mmCIF file of C-alpha atoms in Angstrom:
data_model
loop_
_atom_site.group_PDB
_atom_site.id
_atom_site.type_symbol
_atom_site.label_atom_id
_atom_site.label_comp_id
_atom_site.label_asym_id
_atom_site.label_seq_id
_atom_site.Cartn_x
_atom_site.Cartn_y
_atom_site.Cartn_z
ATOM 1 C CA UNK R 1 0.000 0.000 0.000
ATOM 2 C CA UNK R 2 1.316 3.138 -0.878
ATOM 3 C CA UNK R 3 2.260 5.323 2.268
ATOM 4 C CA UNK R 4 -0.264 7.969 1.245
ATOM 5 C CA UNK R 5 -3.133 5.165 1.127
ATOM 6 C CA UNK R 6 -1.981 4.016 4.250
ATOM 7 C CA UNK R 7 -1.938 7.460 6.401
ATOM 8 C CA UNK R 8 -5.306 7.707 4.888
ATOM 9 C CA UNK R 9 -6.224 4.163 6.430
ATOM 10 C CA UNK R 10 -4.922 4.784 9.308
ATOM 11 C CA UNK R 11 -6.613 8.533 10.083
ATOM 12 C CA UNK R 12 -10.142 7.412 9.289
ATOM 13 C CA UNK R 13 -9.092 4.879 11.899
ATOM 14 C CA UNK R 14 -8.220 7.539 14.426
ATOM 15 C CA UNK R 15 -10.805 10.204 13.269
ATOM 16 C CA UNK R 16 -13.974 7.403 13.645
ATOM 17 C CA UNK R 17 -12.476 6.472 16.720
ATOM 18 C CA UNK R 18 -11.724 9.602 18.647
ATOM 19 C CA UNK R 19 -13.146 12.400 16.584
ATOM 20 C CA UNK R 20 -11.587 14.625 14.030
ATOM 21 C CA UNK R 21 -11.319 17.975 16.362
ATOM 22 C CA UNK R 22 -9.564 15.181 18.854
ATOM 23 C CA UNK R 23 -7.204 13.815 16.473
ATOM 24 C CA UNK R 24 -4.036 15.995 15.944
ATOM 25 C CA UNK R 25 -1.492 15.509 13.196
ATOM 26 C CA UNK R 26 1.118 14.648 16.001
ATOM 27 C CA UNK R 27 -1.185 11.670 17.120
ATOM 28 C CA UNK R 28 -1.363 10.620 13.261
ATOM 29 C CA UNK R 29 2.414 10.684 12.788
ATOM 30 C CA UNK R 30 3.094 8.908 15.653
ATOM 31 C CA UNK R 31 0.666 6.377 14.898
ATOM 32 C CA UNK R 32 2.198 5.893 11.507
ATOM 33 C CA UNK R 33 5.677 5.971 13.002
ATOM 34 C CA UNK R 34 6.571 8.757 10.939
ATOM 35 C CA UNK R 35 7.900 12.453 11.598
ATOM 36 C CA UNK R 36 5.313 14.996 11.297
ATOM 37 C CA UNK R 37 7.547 16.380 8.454
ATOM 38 C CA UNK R 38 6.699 13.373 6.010
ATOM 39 C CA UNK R 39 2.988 13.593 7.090
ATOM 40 C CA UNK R 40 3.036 16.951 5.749
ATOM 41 C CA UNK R 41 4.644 16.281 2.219
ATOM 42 C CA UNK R 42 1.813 14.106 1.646
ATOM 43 C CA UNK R 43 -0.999 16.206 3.448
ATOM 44 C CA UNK R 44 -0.303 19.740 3.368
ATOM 45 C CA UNK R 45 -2.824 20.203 6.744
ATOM 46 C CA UNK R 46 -4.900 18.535 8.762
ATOM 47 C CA UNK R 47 -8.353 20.226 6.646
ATOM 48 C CA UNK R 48 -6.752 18.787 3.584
ATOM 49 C CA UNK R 49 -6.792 15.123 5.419
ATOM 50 C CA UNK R 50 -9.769 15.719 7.118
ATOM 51 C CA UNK R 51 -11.385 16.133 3.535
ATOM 52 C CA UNK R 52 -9.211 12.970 2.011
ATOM 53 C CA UNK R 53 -10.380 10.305 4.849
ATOM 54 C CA UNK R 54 -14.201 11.861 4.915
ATOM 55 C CA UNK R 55 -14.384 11.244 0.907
ATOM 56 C CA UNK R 56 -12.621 8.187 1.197
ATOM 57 C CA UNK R 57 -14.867 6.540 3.619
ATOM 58 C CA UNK R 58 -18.267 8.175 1.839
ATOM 59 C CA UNK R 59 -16.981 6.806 -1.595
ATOM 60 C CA UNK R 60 -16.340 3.194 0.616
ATOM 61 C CA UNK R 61 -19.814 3.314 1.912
ATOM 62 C CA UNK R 62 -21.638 3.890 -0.839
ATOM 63 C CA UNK R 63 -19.600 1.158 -2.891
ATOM 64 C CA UNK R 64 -20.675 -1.363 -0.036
ATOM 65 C CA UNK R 65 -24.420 0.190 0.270
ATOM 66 C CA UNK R 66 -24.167 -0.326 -3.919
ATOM 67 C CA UNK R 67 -22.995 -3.979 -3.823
ATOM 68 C CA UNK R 68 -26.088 -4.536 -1.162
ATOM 69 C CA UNK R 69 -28.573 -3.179 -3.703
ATOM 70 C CA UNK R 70 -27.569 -5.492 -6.101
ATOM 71 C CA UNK R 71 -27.663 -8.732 -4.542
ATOM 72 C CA UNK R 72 -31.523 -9.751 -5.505
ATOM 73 C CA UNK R 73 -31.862 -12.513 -3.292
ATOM 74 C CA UNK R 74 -33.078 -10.064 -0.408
ATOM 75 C CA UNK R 75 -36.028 -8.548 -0.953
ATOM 76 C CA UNK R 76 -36.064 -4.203 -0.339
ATOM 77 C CA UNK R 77 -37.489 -4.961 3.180
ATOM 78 C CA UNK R 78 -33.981 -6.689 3.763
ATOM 79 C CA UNK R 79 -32.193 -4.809 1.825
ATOM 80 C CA UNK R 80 -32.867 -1.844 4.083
ATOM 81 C CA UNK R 81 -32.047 -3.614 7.009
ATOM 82 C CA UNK R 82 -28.542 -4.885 5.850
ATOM 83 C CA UNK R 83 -27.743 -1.629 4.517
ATOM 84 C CA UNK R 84 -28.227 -0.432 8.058
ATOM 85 C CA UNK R 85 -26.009 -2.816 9.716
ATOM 86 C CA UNK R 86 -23.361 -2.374 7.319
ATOM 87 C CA UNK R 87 -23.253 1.788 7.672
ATOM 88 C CA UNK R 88 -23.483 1.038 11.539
ATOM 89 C CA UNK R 89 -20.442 -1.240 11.169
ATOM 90 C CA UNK R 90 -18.030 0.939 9.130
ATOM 91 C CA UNK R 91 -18.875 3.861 11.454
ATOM 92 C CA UNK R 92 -18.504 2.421 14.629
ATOM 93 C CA UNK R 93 -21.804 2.264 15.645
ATOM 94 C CA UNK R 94 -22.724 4.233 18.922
ATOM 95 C CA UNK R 95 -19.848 6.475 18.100
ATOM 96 C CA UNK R 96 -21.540 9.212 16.253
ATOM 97 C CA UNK R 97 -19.503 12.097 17.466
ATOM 98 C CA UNK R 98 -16.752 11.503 14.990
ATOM 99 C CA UNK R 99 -19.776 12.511 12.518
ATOM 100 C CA UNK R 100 -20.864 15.459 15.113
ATOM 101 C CA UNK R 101 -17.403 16.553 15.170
ATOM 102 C CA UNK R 102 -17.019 17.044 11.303
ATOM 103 C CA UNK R 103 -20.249 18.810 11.192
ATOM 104 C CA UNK R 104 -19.171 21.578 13.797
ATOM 105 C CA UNK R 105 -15.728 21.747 13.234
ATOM 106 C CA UNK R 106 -15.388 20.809 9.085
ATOM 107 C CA UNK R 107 -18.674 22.482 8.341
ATOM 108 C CA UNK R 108 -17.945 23.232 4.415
ATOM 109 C CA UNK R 109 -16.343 19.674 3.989
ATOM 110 C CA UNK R 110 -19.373 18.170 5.685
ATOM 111 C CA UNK R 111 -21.718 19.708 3.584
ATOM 112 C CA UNK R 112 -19.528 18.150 0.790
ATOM 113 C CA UNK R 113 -19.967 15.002 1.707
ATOM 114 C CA UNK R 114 -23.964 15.383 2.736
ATOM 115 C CA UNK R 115 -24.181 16.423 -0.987
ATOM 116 C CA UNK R 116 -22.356 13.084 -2.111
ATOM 117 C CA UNK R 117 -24.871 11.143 0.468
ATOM 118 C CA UNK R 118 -28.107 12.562 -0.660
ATOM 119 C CA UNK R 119 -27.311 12.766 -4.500
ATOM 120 C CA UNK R 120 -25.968 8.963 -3.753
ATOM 121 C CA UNK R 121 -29.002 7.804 -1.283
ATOM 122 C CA UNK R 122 -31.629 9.316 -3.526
ATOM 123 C CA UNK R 123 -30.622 7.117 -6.160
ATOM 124 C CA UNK R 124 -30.728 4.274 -4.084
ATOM 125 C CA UNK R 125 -33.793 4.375 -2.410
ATOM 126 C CA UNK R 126 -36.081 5.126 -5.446
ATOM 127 C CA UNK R 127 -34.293 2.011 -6.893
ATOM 128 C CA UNK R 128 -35.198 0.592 -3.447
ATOM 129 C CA UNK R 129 -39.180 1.467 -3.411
ATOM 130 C CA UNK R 130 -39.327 0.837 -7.258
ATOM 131 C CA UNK R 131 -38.403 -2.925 -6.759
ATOM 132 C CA UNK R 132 -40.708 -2.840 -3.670
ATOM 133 C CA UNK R 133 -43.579 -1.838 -5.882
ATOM 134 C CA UNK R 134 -42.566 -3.998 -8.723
ATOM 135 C CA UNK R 135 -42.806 -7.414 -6.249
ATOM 136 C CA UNK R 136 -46.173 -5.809 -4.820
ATOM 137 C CA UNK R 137 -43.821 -5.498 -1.441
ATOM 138 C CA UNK R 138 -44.792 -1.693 -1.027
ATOM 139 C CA UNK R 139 -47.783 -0.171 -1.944
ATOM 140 C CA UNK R 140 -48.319 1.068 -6.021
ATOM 141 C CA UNK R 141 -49.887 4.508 -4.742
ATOM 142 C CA UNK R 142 -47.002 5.896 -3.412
ATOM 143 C CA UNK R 143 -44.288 8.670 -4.864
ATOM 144 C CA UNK R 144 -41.330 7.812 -5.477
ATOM 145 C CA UNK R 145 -39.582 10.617 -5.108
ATOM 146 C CA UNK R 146 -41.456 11.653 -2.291
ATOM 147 C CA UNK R 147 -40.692 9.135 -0.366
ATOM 148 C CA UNK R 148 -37.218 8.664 -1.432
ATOM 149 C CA UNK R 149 -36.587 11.946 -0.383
ATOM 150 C CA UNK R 150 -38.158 11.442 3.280
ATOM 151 C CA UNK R 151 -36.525 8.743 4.324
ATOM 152 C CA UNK R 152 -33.035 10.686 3.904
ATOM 153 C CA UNK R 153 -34.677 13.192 6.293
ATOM 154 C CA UNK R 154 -35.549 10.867 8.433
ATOM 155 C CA UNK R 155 -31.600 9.713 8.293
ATOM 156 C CA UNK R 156 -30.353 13.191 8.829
ATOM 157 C CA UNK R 157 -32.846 13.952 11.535
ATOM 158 C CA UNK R 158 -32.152 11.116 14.087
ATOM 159 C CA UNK R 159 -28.443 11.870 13.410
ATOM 160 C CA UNK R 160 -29.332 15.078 15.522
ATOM 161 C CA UNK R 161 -27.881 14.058 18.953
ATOM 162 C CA UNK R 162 -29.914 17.289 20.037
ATOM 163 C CA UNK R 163 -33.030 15.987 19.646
ATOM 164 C CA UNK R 164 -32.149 11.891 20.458
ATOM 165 C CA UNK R 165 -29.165 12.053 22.418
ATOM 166 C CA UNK R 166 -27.676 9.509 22.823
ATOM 167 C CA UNK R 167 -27.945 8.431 26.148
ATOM 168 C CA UNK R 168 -31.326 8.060 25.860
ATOM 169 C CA UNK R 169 -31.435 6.600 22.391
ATOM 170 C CA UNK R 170 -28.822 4.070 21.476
ATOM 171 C CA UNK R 171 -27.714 4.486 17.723
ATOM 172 C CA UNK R 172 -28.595 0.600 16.297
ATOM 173 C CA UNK R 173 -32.097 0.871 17.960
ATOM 174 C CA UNK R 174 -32.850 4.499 17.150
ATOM 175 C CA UNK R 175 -31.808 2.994 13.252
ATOM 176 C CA UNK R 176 -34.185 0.141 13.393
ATOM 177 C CA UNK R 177 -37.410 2.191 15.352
ATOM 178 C CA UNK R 178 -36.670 4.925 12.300
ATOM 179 C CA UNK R 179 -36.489 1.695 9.789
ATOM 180 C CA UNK R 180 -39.925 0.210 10.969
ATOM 181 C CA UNK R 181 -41.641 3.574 11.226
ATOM 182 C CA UNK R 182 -40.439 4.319 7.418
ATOM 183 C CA UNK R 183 -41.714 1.073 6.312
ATOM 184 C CA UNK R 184 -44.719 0.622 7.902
ATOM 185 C CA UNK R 185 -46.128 3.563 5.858
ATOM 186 C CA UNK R 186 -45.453 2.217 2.107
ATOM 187 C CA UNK R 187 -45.872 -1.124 3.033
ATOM 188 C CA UNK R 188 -48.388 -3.842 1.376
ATOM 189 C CA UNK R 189 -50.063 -6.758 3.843
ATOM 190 C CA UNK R 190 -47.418 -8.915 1.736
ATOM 191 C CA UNK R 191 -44.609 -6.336 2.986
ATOM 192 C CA UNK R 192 -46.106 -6.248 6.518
ATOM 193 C CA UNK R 193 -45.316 -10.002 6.655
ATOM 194 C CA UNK R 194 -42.228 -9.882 6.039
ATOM 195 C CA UNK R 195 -41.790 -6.277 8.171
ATOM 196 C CA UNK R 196 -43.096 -8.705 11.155
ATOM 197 C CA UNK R 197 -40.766 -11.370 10.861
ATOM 198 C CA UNK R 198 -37.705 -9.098 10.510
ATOM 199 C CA UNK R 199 -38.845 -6.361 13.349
ATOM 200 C CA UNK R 200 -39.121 -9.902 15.925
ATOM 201 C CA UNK R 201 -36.019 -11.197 15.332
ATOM 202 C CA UNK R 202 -34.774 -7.673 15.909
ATOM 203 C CA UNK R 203 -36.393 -7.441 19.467
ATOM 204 C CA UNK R 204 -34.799 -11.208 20.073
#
C-alpha cells in the first residue's frame, strides 16, 4: 500500500475512533511511526486530510451500500435492514460524534460530503421502493420521489444528537425504530409479513 493510502487508512481509523477535532497531526504521525515532516509532504494540513479520509470513507460506503442493492436474493425490506447494519459497522456504531465533530468543526467539507450522500441515497432508495412496488412489497400509490426523499430526512434527523441524544437513544435501535416507522407507511399486507418477521427477530 502506498504510504499515502496508508496514512489515509490509518486517520479514518483515528478520526472514527476519537473524533476529528480530537485527532491531531502529532497523534497521526506517531501512529504511523513517521515524523510529522513526512505527514506533511503528503498532506499539506490537517483540513486537507480531514477532507481525504471523509471522501474516502463516503466513496467506501456507498460502494458497499451499492454492492447490497444489487444482490436480488433479499427482498427491499432486507435490503434496508442490511444496509443499516453495514453503515453502523463501518462507522462504529454508537460512536456518532466523529460525525458530530465534522459537522461543527469541518462544516464546508461536511456539507460536501452530505451532498455526495443525498445525491448517492436518492438514487438508491427510489431504486429501493421501485423494486418494492414492482414485487407488490410496497404499496403502487405511493411517490417515489417523495418518499425517497423522506426517508433521507428521516436519516439526517435522528443523526441530531440534540433531539435523540444519545444516552437516551442508542444508535442501532434508534436505526431500526426509524427503519420500521419508514416502512410501515409504504408497506403492502405482503410487505407487513415480512416487516413482522424481521422487526421480531430484531427485538430477540
Amino acid at each position: 500500500m502506498e504510504p499515502k493510502e496508508l496514512i489515509l487508512k490509518e486517520s479514518l481509523d483515528l478520526f472514527l475512533n476519537h473524533g476529528f477535532k480530537s485527532v491531531t497531526m502529532d497523534d497521526i504521525a506517531s501512529r504511523m511511526g513517521m515524523s510529522k515532516k513526512t505527514l506533511y509532504t503528503h498532506y499539506k494540513n490537517k483540513s486537507e486530510l480531514v477532507a481525504a479520509t471523509s471522501m474516502h470513507m463516503c466513496n467506501f460506503i456507498c460502494d458497499g451500500v451499492n454492492n447490497i442493492a444489487l444482490d436480488e436474493n433479499r427482498t427491499p425490506i432486507e435490503e434496508l435492514y442490511e444496509v443499516k447494519s453495514y453503515v453502523m459497522r463501518e462507522l462504529r456504531g454508537d460512536n456518532s460524534s466523529s460525525i458530530y465533530q465534522l459537522q461543527k468543526y469541518y462544516p464546508e467539507i461536511h456539507q460536501i460530503i452530505s451532498k455526495r450522500m443525498y445525491d448517492f441515497m436518492d438514487n438508491c432508495i427510489y431504486r429501493n421502493v421501485e423494486r418494492g412496488i414492482e414485487l407488490g412489497l410496497y404499496r403502487d400509490n405511493i411517490d417515489k420521489t417523495f418518499v425517497a426523499r423522506m426517508y433521507f430526512i428521516g436519516i439526517q434527523g435522528i443523526k441530531n444528537i440534540s433531539i435523540f441524544p444519545i444516552d437516551r437513544f442508542p444508535q442501532d435501535q434508534l436505526y431500526d425504530q426509524y427503519l420500521e416507522y419508514h416502512l410501515r407507511g409504504i408497506v403492502t399486507p405482503a410487505g407487513r409479513n415480512i416487516l413482522n418477521e424481521l422487526t421480531q427477530s430484531n427485538h430477540h
